Amino acid sequence: MKKYFFWVFLTFGLLFSTFGQTLSPEEQKLYDLIMQYRREMGLPPIPLSPSLTFVAKTHAKDLAENRPDQGSCNAHSWSDKGNWTPMCYSDDHKQKEKMWSKPSELTNYKGKGFEIVTMVYGRPTPVYMNATMAIKSWKGSSSHNAVIINSGMWKSSKWQAIGIGIYKGYACVWFGEEAE
């Protein structure tokens, strides 16, 4: 049994190193909190995906540095300051297909990606997002909570991949139905 766990750890460690997508301690804590919450709800864990983690980290950094989430654009928006197609995501969800395709646009991930985002609001000085703040925010939002625990419109979704990114005031988590 110990050999198996060592092999899995070594394999995933090399995989994440190859993609340069190791989690920071705070991102690891967020992953652990999400998995703990899913376990409490009787749901299986979701394997970490290097591709979805790359997308999550990239998006959190874009949001923090370029602020495409201004005016009528919300936090699912992407700026015109990177190697991706810019997109203003508004509350009418007309751009959802463009958002769902970001993982395949930025990585070799074949499936759609479904994102939840949270941010630190209205502080006069920079405040950094942390794992506890992020999970608390998502648990308090019925639409975000539904994604995490596969309820409501996400009931039939079987998450096979997850990516975590925290950067300054933003936390992004991407879910996918395709295994990496």
mmCIF file with all atom_site columns, C-alpha atoms in Angstrom:
data_model
loop_
_atom_site.group_PDB
_atom_site.id
_atom_site.type_symbol
_atom_site.label_atom_id
_atom_site.label_alt_id
_atom_site.label_comp_id
_atom_site.label_asym_id
_atom_site.label_entity_id
_atom_site.label_seq_id
_atom_site.pdbx_PDB_ins_code
_atom_site.Cartn_x
_atom_site.Cartn_y
_atom_site.Cartn_z
_atom_site.occupancy
_atom_site.B_iso_or_equiv
_atom_site.pdbx_formal_charge
_atom_site.auth_seq_id
_atom_site.auth_comp_id
_atom_site.auth_asym_id
_atom_site.auth_atom_id
_atom_site.pdbx_PDB_model_num
ATOM 1   C CA . MET A 1 1   ? 0.000   0.000  0.000   1.00 0.00 ? 1   MET A CA 1
ATOM 2   C CA . LYS A 1 2   ? 2.816   2.452  0.878   1.00 0.00 ? 2   LYS A CA 1
ATOM 3   C CA . LYS A 1 3   ? 4.546   1.717  -2.422  1.00 0.00 ? 3   LYS A CA 1
ATOM 4   C CA . TYR A 1 4   ? 1.350   2.566  -4.321  1.00 0.00 ? 4   TYR A CA 1
ATOM 5   C CA . PHE A 1 5   ? 0.954   5.924  -2.539  1.00 0.00 ? 5   PHE A CA 1
ATOM 6   C CA . PHE A 1 6   ? 4.620   6.740  -3.134  1.00 0.00 ? 6   PHE A CA 1
ATOM 7   C CA . TRP A 1 7   ? 4.218   5.907  -6.839  1.00 0.00 ? 7   TRP A CA 1
ATOM 8   C CA . VAL A 1 8   ? 1.083   8.087  -7.131  1.00 0.00 ? 8   VAL A CA 1
ATOM 9   C CA . PHE A 1 9   ? 2.806   10.941 -5.281  1.00 0.00 ? 9   PHE A CA 1
ATOM 10  C CA . LEU A 1 10  ? 5.924   10.617 -7.427  1.00 0.00 ? 10  LEU A CA 1
ATOM 11  C CA . THR A 1 11  ? 3.900   10.416 -10.658 1.00 0.00 ? 11  THR A CA 1
ATOM 12  C CA . PHE A 1 12  ? 1.731   13.429 -9.862  1.00 0.00 ? 12  PHE A CA 1
ATOM 13  C CA . GLY A 1 13  ? 4.736   15.346 -8.523  1.00 0.00 ? 13  GLY A CA 1
ATOM 14  C CA . LEU A 1 14  ? 6.604   14.818 -11.789 1.00 0.00 ? 14  LEU A CA 1
ATOM 15  C CA . LEU A 1 15  ? 3.494   15.609 -13.816 1.00 0.00 ? 15  LEU A CA 1
ATOM 16  C CA . PHE A 1 16  ? 2.943   18.892 -11.993 1.00 0.00 ? 16  PHE A CA 1
ATOM 17  C CA . SER A 1 17  ? 6.648   19.751 -12.181 1.00 0.00 ? 17  SER A CA 1
ATOM 18  C CA . THR A 1 18  ? 6.642   19.082 -15.921 1.00 0.00 ? 18  THR A CA 1
ATOM 19  C CA . PHE A 1 19  ? 3.766   21.519 -16.403 1.00 0.00 ? 19  PHE A CA 1
ATOM 20  C CA . GLY A 1 20  ? 5.208   23.964 -13.846 1.00 0.00 ? 20  GLY A CA 1
ATOM 21  C CA . GLN A 1 21  ? 1.923   23.902 -11.998 1.00 0.00 ? 21  GLN A CA 1
ATOM 22  C CA . THR A 1 22  ? 2.686   23.114 -8.408  1.00 0.00 ? 22  THR A CA 1
ATOM 23  C CA . LEU A 1 23  ? 0.244   24.571 -5.930  1.00 0.00 ? 23  LEU A CA 1
ATOM 24  C CA . SER A 1 24  ? 1.295   27.223 -3.461  1.00 0.00 ? 24  SER A CA 1
ATOM 25  C CA . PRO A 1 25  ? 0.633   26.305 0.194   1.00 0.00 ? 25  PRO A CA 1
ATOM 26  C CA . GLU A 1 26  ? -2.526  28.462 0.144   1.00 0.00 ? 26  GLU A CA 1
ATOM 27  C CA . GLU A 1 27  ? -3.748  26.872 -3.102  1.00 0.00 ? 27  GLU A CA 1
ATOM 28  C CA . GLN A 1 28  ? -3.100  23.423 -1.618  1.00 0.00 ? 28  GLN A CA 1
ATOM 29  C CA . LYS A 1 29  ? -5.116  24.444 1.440   1.00 0.00 ? 29  LYS A CA 1
ATOM 30  C CA . LEU A 1 30  ? -7.986  25.537 -0.823  1.00 0.00 ? 30  LEU A CA 1
ATOM 31  C CA . TYR A 1 31  ? -7.872  22.216 -2.683  1.00 0.00 ? 31  TYR A CA 1
ATOM 32  C CA . ASP A 1 32  ? -7.904  20.370 0.653   1.00 0.00 ? 32  ASP A CA 1
ATOM 33  C CA . LEU A 1 33  ? -10.835 22.459 1.943   1.00 0.00 ? 33  LEU A CA 1
ATOM 34  C CA . ILE A 1 34  ? -12.858 21.806 -1.220  1.00 0.00 ? 34  ILE A CA 1
ATOM 35  C CA . MET A 1 35  ? -12.150 18.066 -1.015  1.00 0.00 ? 35  MET A CA 1
ATOM 36  C CA . GLN A 1 36  ? -13.009 18.004 2.696   1.00 0.00 ? 36  GLN A CA 1
ATOM 37  C CA . TYR A 1 37  ? -16.310 19.761 1.972   1.00 0.00 ? 37  TYR A CA 1
ATOM 38  C CA . ARG A 1 38  ? -17.116 17.328 -0.845  1.00 0.00 ? 38  ARG A CA 1
ATOM 39  C CA . ARG A 1 39  ? -16.277 14.397 1.448   1.00 0.00 ? 39  ARG A CA 1
ATOM 40  C CA . GLU A 1 40  ? -18.651 15.811 4.098   1.00 0.00 ? 40  GLU A CA 1
ATOM 41  C CA . MET A 1 41  ? -21.356 15.918 1.389   1.00 0.00 ? 41  MET A CA 1
ATOM 42  C CA . GLY A 1 42  ? -20.679 12.276 0.442   1.00 0.00 ? 42  GLY A CA 1
ATOM 43  C CA . LEU A 1 43  ? -18.985 13.188 -2.832  1.00 0.00 ? 43  LEU A CA 1
ATOM 44  C CA . PRO A 1 44  ? -15.773 11.753 -4.285  1.00 0.00 ? 44  PRO A CA 1
ATOM 45  C CA . PRO A 1 45  ? -12.523 13.722 -4.484  1.00 0.00 ? 45  PRO A CA 1
ATOM 46  C CA . ILE A 1 46  ? -11.543 15.402 -7.744  1.00 0.00 ? 46  ILE A CA 1
ATOM 47  C CA . PRO A 1 47  ? -8.033  14.839 -9.133  1.00 0.00 ? 47  PRO A CA 1
ATOM 48  C CA . LEU A 1 48  ? -5.862  17.916 -9.609  1.00 0.00 ? 48  LEU A CA 1
ATOM 49  C CA . SER A 1 49  ? -5.304  18.827 -13.237 1.00 0.00 ? 49  SER A CA 1
ATOM 50  C CA . PRO A 1 50  ? -2.096  20.559 -14.359 1.00 0.00 ? 50  PRO A CA 1
ATOM 51  C CA . SER A 1 51  ? -3.964  22.104 -17.304 1.00 0.00 ? 51  SER A CA 1
ATOM 52  C CA . LEU A 1 52  ? -6.898  23.432 -15.277 1.00 0.00 ? 52  LEU A CA 1
ATOM 53  C CA . THR A 1 53  ? -4.455  24.659 -12.625 1.00 0.00 ? 53  THR A CA 1
ATOM 54  C CA . PHE A 1 54  ? -2.572  26.555 -15.328 1.00 0.00 ? 54  PHE A CA 1
ATOM 55  C CA . VAL A 1 55  ? -5.848  28.156 -16.468 1.00 0.00 ? 55  VAL A CA 1
ATOM 56  C CA . ALA A 1 56  ? -6.872  28.995 -12.882 1.00 0.00 ? 56  ALA A CA 1
ATOM 57  C CA . LYS A 1 57  ? -3.506  30.559 -12.040 1.00 0.00 ? 57  LYS A CA 1
ATOM 58  C CA . THR A 1 58  ? -3.396  32.457 -15.339 1.00 0.00 ? 58  THR A CA 1
ATOM 59  C CA . HIS A 1 59  ? -6.901  33.801 -14.886 1.00 0.00 ? 59  HIS A CA 1
ATOM 60  C CA . ALA A 1 60  ? -6.375  34.866 -11.257 1.00 0.00 ? 60  ALA A CA 1
ATOM 61  C CA . LYS A 1 61  ? -3.247  36.773 -12.287 1.00 0.00 ? 61  LYS A CA 1
ATOM 62  C CA . ASP A 1 62  ? -5.006  38.385 -15.274 1.00 0.00 ? 62  ASP A CA 1
ATOM 63  C CA . LEU A 1 63  ? -7.881  39.477 -13.044 1.00 0.00 ? 63  LEU A CA 1
ATOM 64  C CA . ALA A 1 64  ? -5.574  40.960 -10.405 1.00 0.00 ? 64  ALA A CA 1
ATOM 65  C CA . GLU A 1 65  ? -3.176  42.697 -12.769 1.00 0.00 ? 65  GLU A CA 1
ATOM 66  C CA . ASN A 1 66  ? -5.414  43.749 -15.671 1.00 0.00 ? 66  ASN A CA 1
ATOM 67  C CA . ARG A 1 67  ? -8.884  44.001 -14.081 1.00 0.00 ? 67  ARG A CA 1
ATOM 68  C CA . PRO A 1 68  ? -11.070 42.887 -17.020 1.00 0.00 ? 68  PRO A CA 1
ATOM 69  C CA . ASP A 1 69  ? -13.920 42.613 -14.478 1.00 0.00 ? 69  ASP A CA 1
ATOM 70  C CA . GLN A 1 70  ? -14.879 46.296 -14.737 1.00 0.00 ? 70  GLN A CA 1
ATOM 71  C CA . GLY A 1 71  ? -18.129 47.915 -15.879 1.00 0.00 ? 71  GLY A CA 1
ATOM 72  C CA . SER A 1 72  ? -20.537 45.343 -17.290 1.00 0.00 ? 72  SER A CA 1
ATOM 73  C CA . CYS A 1 73  ? -17.830 42.632 -17.364 1.00 0.00 ? 73  CYS A CA 1
ATOM 74  C CA . ASN A 1 74  ? -17.724 40.234 -14.427 1.00 0.00 ? 74  ASN A CA 1
ATOM 75  C CA . ALA A 1 75  ? -14.901 38.089 -13.013 1.00 0.00 ? 75  ALA A CA 1
ATOM 76  C CA . HIS A 1 76  ? -15.241 35.428 -15.732 1.00 0.00 ? 76  HIS A CA 1
ATOM 77  C CA . SER A 1 77  ? -13.865 38.027 -18.179 1.00 0.00 ? 77  SER A CA 1
ATOM 78  C CA . TRP A 1 78  ? -10.382 37.945 -19.709 1.00 0.00 ? 78  TRP A CA 1
ATOM 79  C CA . SER A 1 79  ? -8.306  40.999 -20.629 1.00 0.00 ? 79  SER A CA 1
ATOM 80  C CA . ASP A 1 80  ? -6.619  41.752 -23.943 1.00 0.00 ? 80  ASP A CA 1
ATOM 81  C CA . LYS A 1 81  ? -3.197  41.577 -22.266 1.00 0.00 ? 81  LYS A CA 1
ATOM 82  C CA . GLY A 1 82  ? -2.246  37.931 -22.783 1.00 0.00 ? 82  GLY A CA 1
ATOM 83  C CA . ASN A 1 83  ? -1.973  34.998 -25.171 1.00 0.00 ? 83  ASN A CA 1
ATOM 84  C CA . TRP A 1 84  ? -5.715  34.317 -25.161 1.00 0.00 ? 84  TRP A CA 1
ATOM 85  C CA . THR A 1 85  ? -8.866  35.657 -26.733 1.00 0.00 ? 85  THR A CA 1
ATOM 86  C CA . PRO A 1 86  ? -10.155 38.601 -24.666 1.00 0.00 ? 86  PRO A CA 1
ATOM 87  C CA . MET A 1 87  ? -13.719 38.316 -23.474 1.00 0.00 ? 87  MET A CA 1
ATOM 88  C CA . CYS A 1 88  ? -16.218 40.418 -21.528 1.00 0.00 ? 88  CYS A CA 1
ATOM 89  C CA . TYR A 1 89  ? -18.432 38.021 -19.605 1.00 0.00 ? 89  TYR A CA 1
ATOM 90  C CA . SER A 1 90  ? -21.656 39.716 -18.558 1.00 0.00 ? 90  SER A CA 1
ATOM 91  C CA . ASP A 1 91  ? -24.533 38.555 -16.410 1.00 0.00 ? 91  ASP A CA 1
ATOM 92  C CA . ASP A 1 92  ? -26.586 37.497 -19.457 1.00 0.00 ? 92  ASP A CA 1
ATOM 93  C CA . HIS A 1 93  ? -24.161 34.513 -19.908 1.00 0.00 ? 93  HIS A CA 1
ATOM 94  C CA . LYS A 1 94  ? -23.977 35.045 -23.701 1.00 0.00 ? 94  LYS A CA 1
ATOM 95  C CA . GLN A 1 95  ? -20.219 34.392 -23.561 1.00 0.00 ? 95  GLN A CA 1
ATOM 96  C CA . LYS A 1 96  ? -20.413 31.125 -21.589 1.00 0.00 ? 96  LYS A CA 1
ATOM 97  C CA . GLU A 1 97  ? -19.146 28.962 -24.475 1.00 0.00 ? 97  GLU A CA 1
ATOM 98  C CA . LYS A 1 98  ? -16.092 31.214 -24.828 1.00 0.00 ? 98  LYS A CA 1
ATOM 99  C CA . MET A 1 99  ? -15.450 30.953 -21.095 1.00 0.00 ? 99  MET A CA 1
ATOM 100 C CA . TRP A 1 100 ? -15.983 27.173 -21.054 1.00 0.00 ? 100 TRP A CA 1
ATOM 101 C CA . SER A 1 101 ? -13.447 26.796 -23.907 1.00 0.00 ? 101 SER A CA 1
ATOM 102 C CA . LYS A 1 102 ? -10.599 28.664 -22.156 1.00 0.00 ? 102 LYS A CA 1
ATOM 103 C CA . PRO A 1 103 ? -8.913  25.414 -20.990 1.00 0.00 ? 103 PRO A CA 1
ATOM 104 C CA . SER A 1 104 ? -8.715  24.070 -24.562 1.00 0.00 ? 104 SER A CA 1
ATOM 105 C CA . GLU A 1 105 ? -7.611  27.495 -25.840 1.00 0.00 ? 105 GLU A CA 1
ATOM 106 C CA . LEU A 1 106 ? -4.744  27.741 -23.335 1.00 0.00 ? 106 LEU A CA 1
ATOM 107 C CA . THR A 1 107 ? -3.758  24.082 -22.815 1.00 0.00 ? 107 THR A CA 1
ATOM 108 C CA . ASN A 1 108 ? -4.147  20.601 -24.275 1.00 0.00 ? 108 ASN A CA 1
ATOM 109 C CA . TYR A 1 109 ? -7.164  19.932 -22.036 1.00 0.00 ? 109 TYR A CA 1
ATOM 110 C CA . LYS A 1 110 ? -9.864  18.475 -24.301 1.00 0.00 ? 110 LYS A CA 1
ATOM 111 C CA . GLY A 1 111 ? -13.031 19.212 -22.315 1.00 0.00 ? 111 GLY A CA 1
ATOM 112 C CA . LYS A 1 112 ? -14.900 22.299 -21.271 1.00 0.00 ? 112 LYS A CA 1
ATOM 113 C CA . GLY A 1 113 ? -13.950 24.098 -18.076 1.00 0.00 ? 113 GLY A CA 1
ATOM 114 C CA . PHE A 1 114 ? -16.394 25.523 -15.564 1.00 0.00 ? 114 PHE A CA 1
ATOM 115 C CA . GLU A 1 115 ? -15.098 28.275 -13.304 1.00 0.00 ? 115 GLU A CA 1
ATOM 116 C CA . ILE A 1 116 ? -15.944 29.705 -9.940  1.00 0.00 ? 116 ILE A CA 1
ATOM 117 C CA . VAL A 1 117 ? -14.244 32.960 -8.908  1.00 0.00 ? 117 VAL A CA 1
ATOM 118 C CA . THR A 1 118 ? -14.205 35.047 -5.779  1.00 0.00 ? 118 THR A CA 1
ATOM 119 C CA . MET A 1 119 ? -12.384 38.228 -4.895  1.00 0.00 ? 119 MET A CA 1
ATOM 120 C CA . VAL A 1 120 ? -11.695 40.606 -2.039  1.00 0.00 ? 120 VAL A CA 1
ATOM 121 C CA . TYR A 1 121 ? -13.983 43.631 -2.382  1.00 0.00 ? 121 TYR A CA 1
ATOM 122 C CA . GLY A 1 122 ? -13.713 47.294 -1.472  1.00 0.00 ? 122 GLY A CA 1
ATOM 123 C CA . ARG A 1 123 ? -10.619 47.462 0.671   1.00 0.00 ? 123 ARG A CA 1
ATOM 124 C CA . PRO A 1 124 ? -8.608  50.698 0.700   1.00 0.00 ? 124 PRO A CA 1
ATOM 125 C CA . THR A 1 125 ? -5.337  48.750 0.961   1.00 0.00 ? 125 THR A CA 1
ATOM 126 C CA . PRO A 1 126 ? -4.418  45.535 -0.841  1.00 0.00 ? 126 PRO A CA 1
ATOM 127 C CA . VAL A 1 127 ? -5.807  42.465 0.890   1.00 0.00 ? 127 VAL A CA 1
ATOM 128 C CA . TYR A 1 128 ? -4.797  39.050 -0.337  1.00 0.00 ? 128 TYR A CA 1
ATOM 129 C CA . MET A 1 129 ? -7.253  36.223 -0.883  1.00 0.00 ? 129 MET A CA 1
ATOM 130 C CA . ASN A 1 130 ? -6.772  33.080 1.160   1.00 0.00 ? 130 ASN A CA 1
ATOM 131 C CA . ALA A 1 131 ? -8.260  29.602 1.084   1.00 0.00 ? 131 ALA A CA 1
ATOM 132 C CA . THR A 1 132 ? -10.560 30.122 4.070   1.00 0.00 ? 132 THR A CA 1
ATOM 133 C CA . MET A 1 133 ? -12.004 33.319 2.608   1.00 0.00 ? 133 MET A CA 1
ATOM 134 C CA . ALA A 1 134 ? -12.556 31.659 -0.777  1.00 0.00 ? 134 ALA A CA 1
ATOM 135 C CA . ILE A 1 135 ? -14.367 28.545 0.468   1.00 0.00 ? 135 ILE A CA 1
ATOM 136 C CA . LYS A 1 136 ? -16.492 30.649 2.831   1.00 0.00 ? 136 LYS A CA 1
ATOM 137 C CA . SER A 1 137 ? -17.488 32.909 -0.068  1.00 0.00 ? 137 SER A CA 1
ATOM 138 C CA . TRP A 1 138 ? -18.436 29.987 -2.314  1.00 0.00 ? 138 TRP A CA 1
ATOM 139 C CA . LYS A 1 139 ? -20.349 28.110 0.378   1.00 0.00 ? 139 LYS A CA 1
ATOM 140 C CA . GLY A 1 140 ? -22.362 31.322 0.930   1.00 0.00 ? 140 GLY A CA 1
ATOM 141 C CA . SER A 1 141 ? -23.304 31.597 -2.749  1.00 0.00 ? 141 SER A CA 1
ATOM 142 C CA . SER A 1 142 ? -25.937 29.125 -3.924  1.00 0.00 ? 142 SER A CA 1
ATOM 143 C CA . SER A 1 143 ? -24.745 29.177 -7.544  1.00 0.00 ? 143 SER A CA 1
ATOM 144 C CA . HIS A 1 144 ? -21.045 28.680 -6.677  1.00 0.00 ? 144 HIS A CA 1
ATOM 145 C CA . ASN A 1 145 ? -21.800 26.122 -3.982  1.00 0.00 ? 145 ASN A CA 1
ATOM 146 C CA . ALA A 1 146 ? -23.819 24.115 -6.510  1.00 0.00 ? 146 ALA A CA 1
ATOM 147 C CA . VAL A 1 147 ? -20.747 23.728 -8.729  1.00 0.00 ? 147 VAL A CA 1
ATOM 148 C CA . ILE A 1 148 ? -18.594 22.480 -5.842  1.00 0.00 ? 148 ILE A CA 1
ATOM 149 C CA . ILE A 1 149 ? -21.145 19.946 -4.551  1.00 0.00 ? 149 ILE A CA 1
ATOM 150 C CA . ASN A 1 150 ? -22.782 18.951 -7.846  1.00 0.00 ? 150 ASN A CA 1
ATOM 151 C CA . SER A 1 151 ? -26.255 20.203 -7.038  1.00 0.00 ? 151 SER A CA 1
ATOM 152 C CA . GLY A 1 152 ? -28.884 22.076 -9.037  1.00 0.00 ? 152 GLY A CA 1
ATOM 153 C CA . MET A 1 153 ? -27.939 22.361 -12.701 1.00 0.00 ? 153 MET A CA 1
ATOM 154 C CA . TRP A 1 154 ? -24.594 20.647 -11.908 1.00 0.00 ? 154 TRP A CA 1
ATOM 155 C CA . LYS A 1 155 ? -26.185 17.518 -10.411 1.00 0.00 ? 155 LYS A CA 1
ATOM 156 C CA . SER A 1 156 ? -25.418 15.329 -13.422 1.00 0.00 ? 156 SER A CA 1
ATOM 157 C CA . SER A 1 157 ? -21.845 16.630 -13.793 1.00 0.00 ? 157 SER A CA 1
ATOM 158 C CA . LYS A 1 158 ? -19.084 14.209 -12.844 1.00 0.00 ? 158 LYS A CA 1
ATOM 159 C CA . TRP A 1 159 ? -15.990 16.271 -12.087 1.00 0.00 ? 159 TRP A CA 1
ATOM 160 C CA . GLN A 1 160 ? -12.855 14.419 -13.223 1.00 0.00 ? 160 GLN A CA 1
ATOM 161 C CA . ALA A 1 161 ? -10.419 17.342 -12.996 1.00 0.00 ? 161 ALA A CA 1
ATOM 162 C CA . ILE A 1 162 ? -9.935  20.500 -10.955 1.00 0.00 ? 162 ILE A CA 1
ATOM 163 C CA . GLY A 1 163 ? -7.514  23.416 -11.093 1.00 0.00 ? 163 GLY A CA 1
ATOM 164 C CA . ILE A 1 164 ? -6.782  25.934 -8.347  1.00 0.00 ? 164 ILE A CA 1
ATOM 165 C CA . GLY A 1 165 ? -5.331  29.446 -8.615  1.00 0.00 ? 165 GLY A CA 1
ATOM 166 C CA . ILE A 1 166 ? -4.987  32.206 -6.014  1.00 0.00 ? 166 ILE A CA 1
ATOM 167 C CA . TYR A 1 167 ? -3.309  35.488 -6.845  1.00 0.00 ? 167 TYR A CA 1
ATOM 168 C CA . LYS A 1 168 ? -3.459  38.627 -4.746  1.00 0.00 ? 168 LYS A CA 1
ATOM 169 C CA . GLY A 1 169 ? -7.175  39.391 -4.267  1.00 0.00 ? 169 GLY A CA 1
ATOM 170 C CA . TYR A 1 170 ? -8.592  36.605 -6.483  1.00 0.00 ? 170 TYR A CA 1
ATOM 171 C CA . ALA A 1 171 ? -9.240  32.885 -6.245  1.00 0.00 ? 171 ALA A CA 1
ATOM 172 C CA . CYS A 1 172 ? -10.236 30.870 -9.318  1.00 0.00 ? 172 CYS A CA 1
ATOM 173 C CA . VAL A 1 173 ? -11.191 27.200 -9.439  1.00 0.00 ? 173 VAL A CA 1
ATOM 174 C CA . TRP A 1 174 ? -11.849 25.376 -12.696 1.00 0.00 ? 174 TRP A CA 1
ATOM 175 C CA . PHE A 1 175 ? -13.794 22.108 -12.883 1.00 0.00 ? 175 PHE A CA 1
ATOM 176 C CA . GLY A 1 176 ? -13.816 19.681 -15.789 1.00 0.00 ? 176 GLY A CA 1
ATOM 177 C CA . GLU A 1 177 ? -15.688 16.511 -16.690 1.00 0.00 ? 177 GLU A CA 1
ATOM 178 C CA . GLU A 1 178 ? -12.770 15.132 -18.706 1.00 0.00 ? 178 GLU A CA 1
ATOM 179 C CA . ALA A 1 179 ? -9.876  13.466 -16.904 1.00 0.00 ? 179 ALA A CA 1
ATOM 180 C CA . GLU A 1 180 ? -6.454  14.940 -17.575 1.00 0.00 ? 180 GLU A CA 1
#
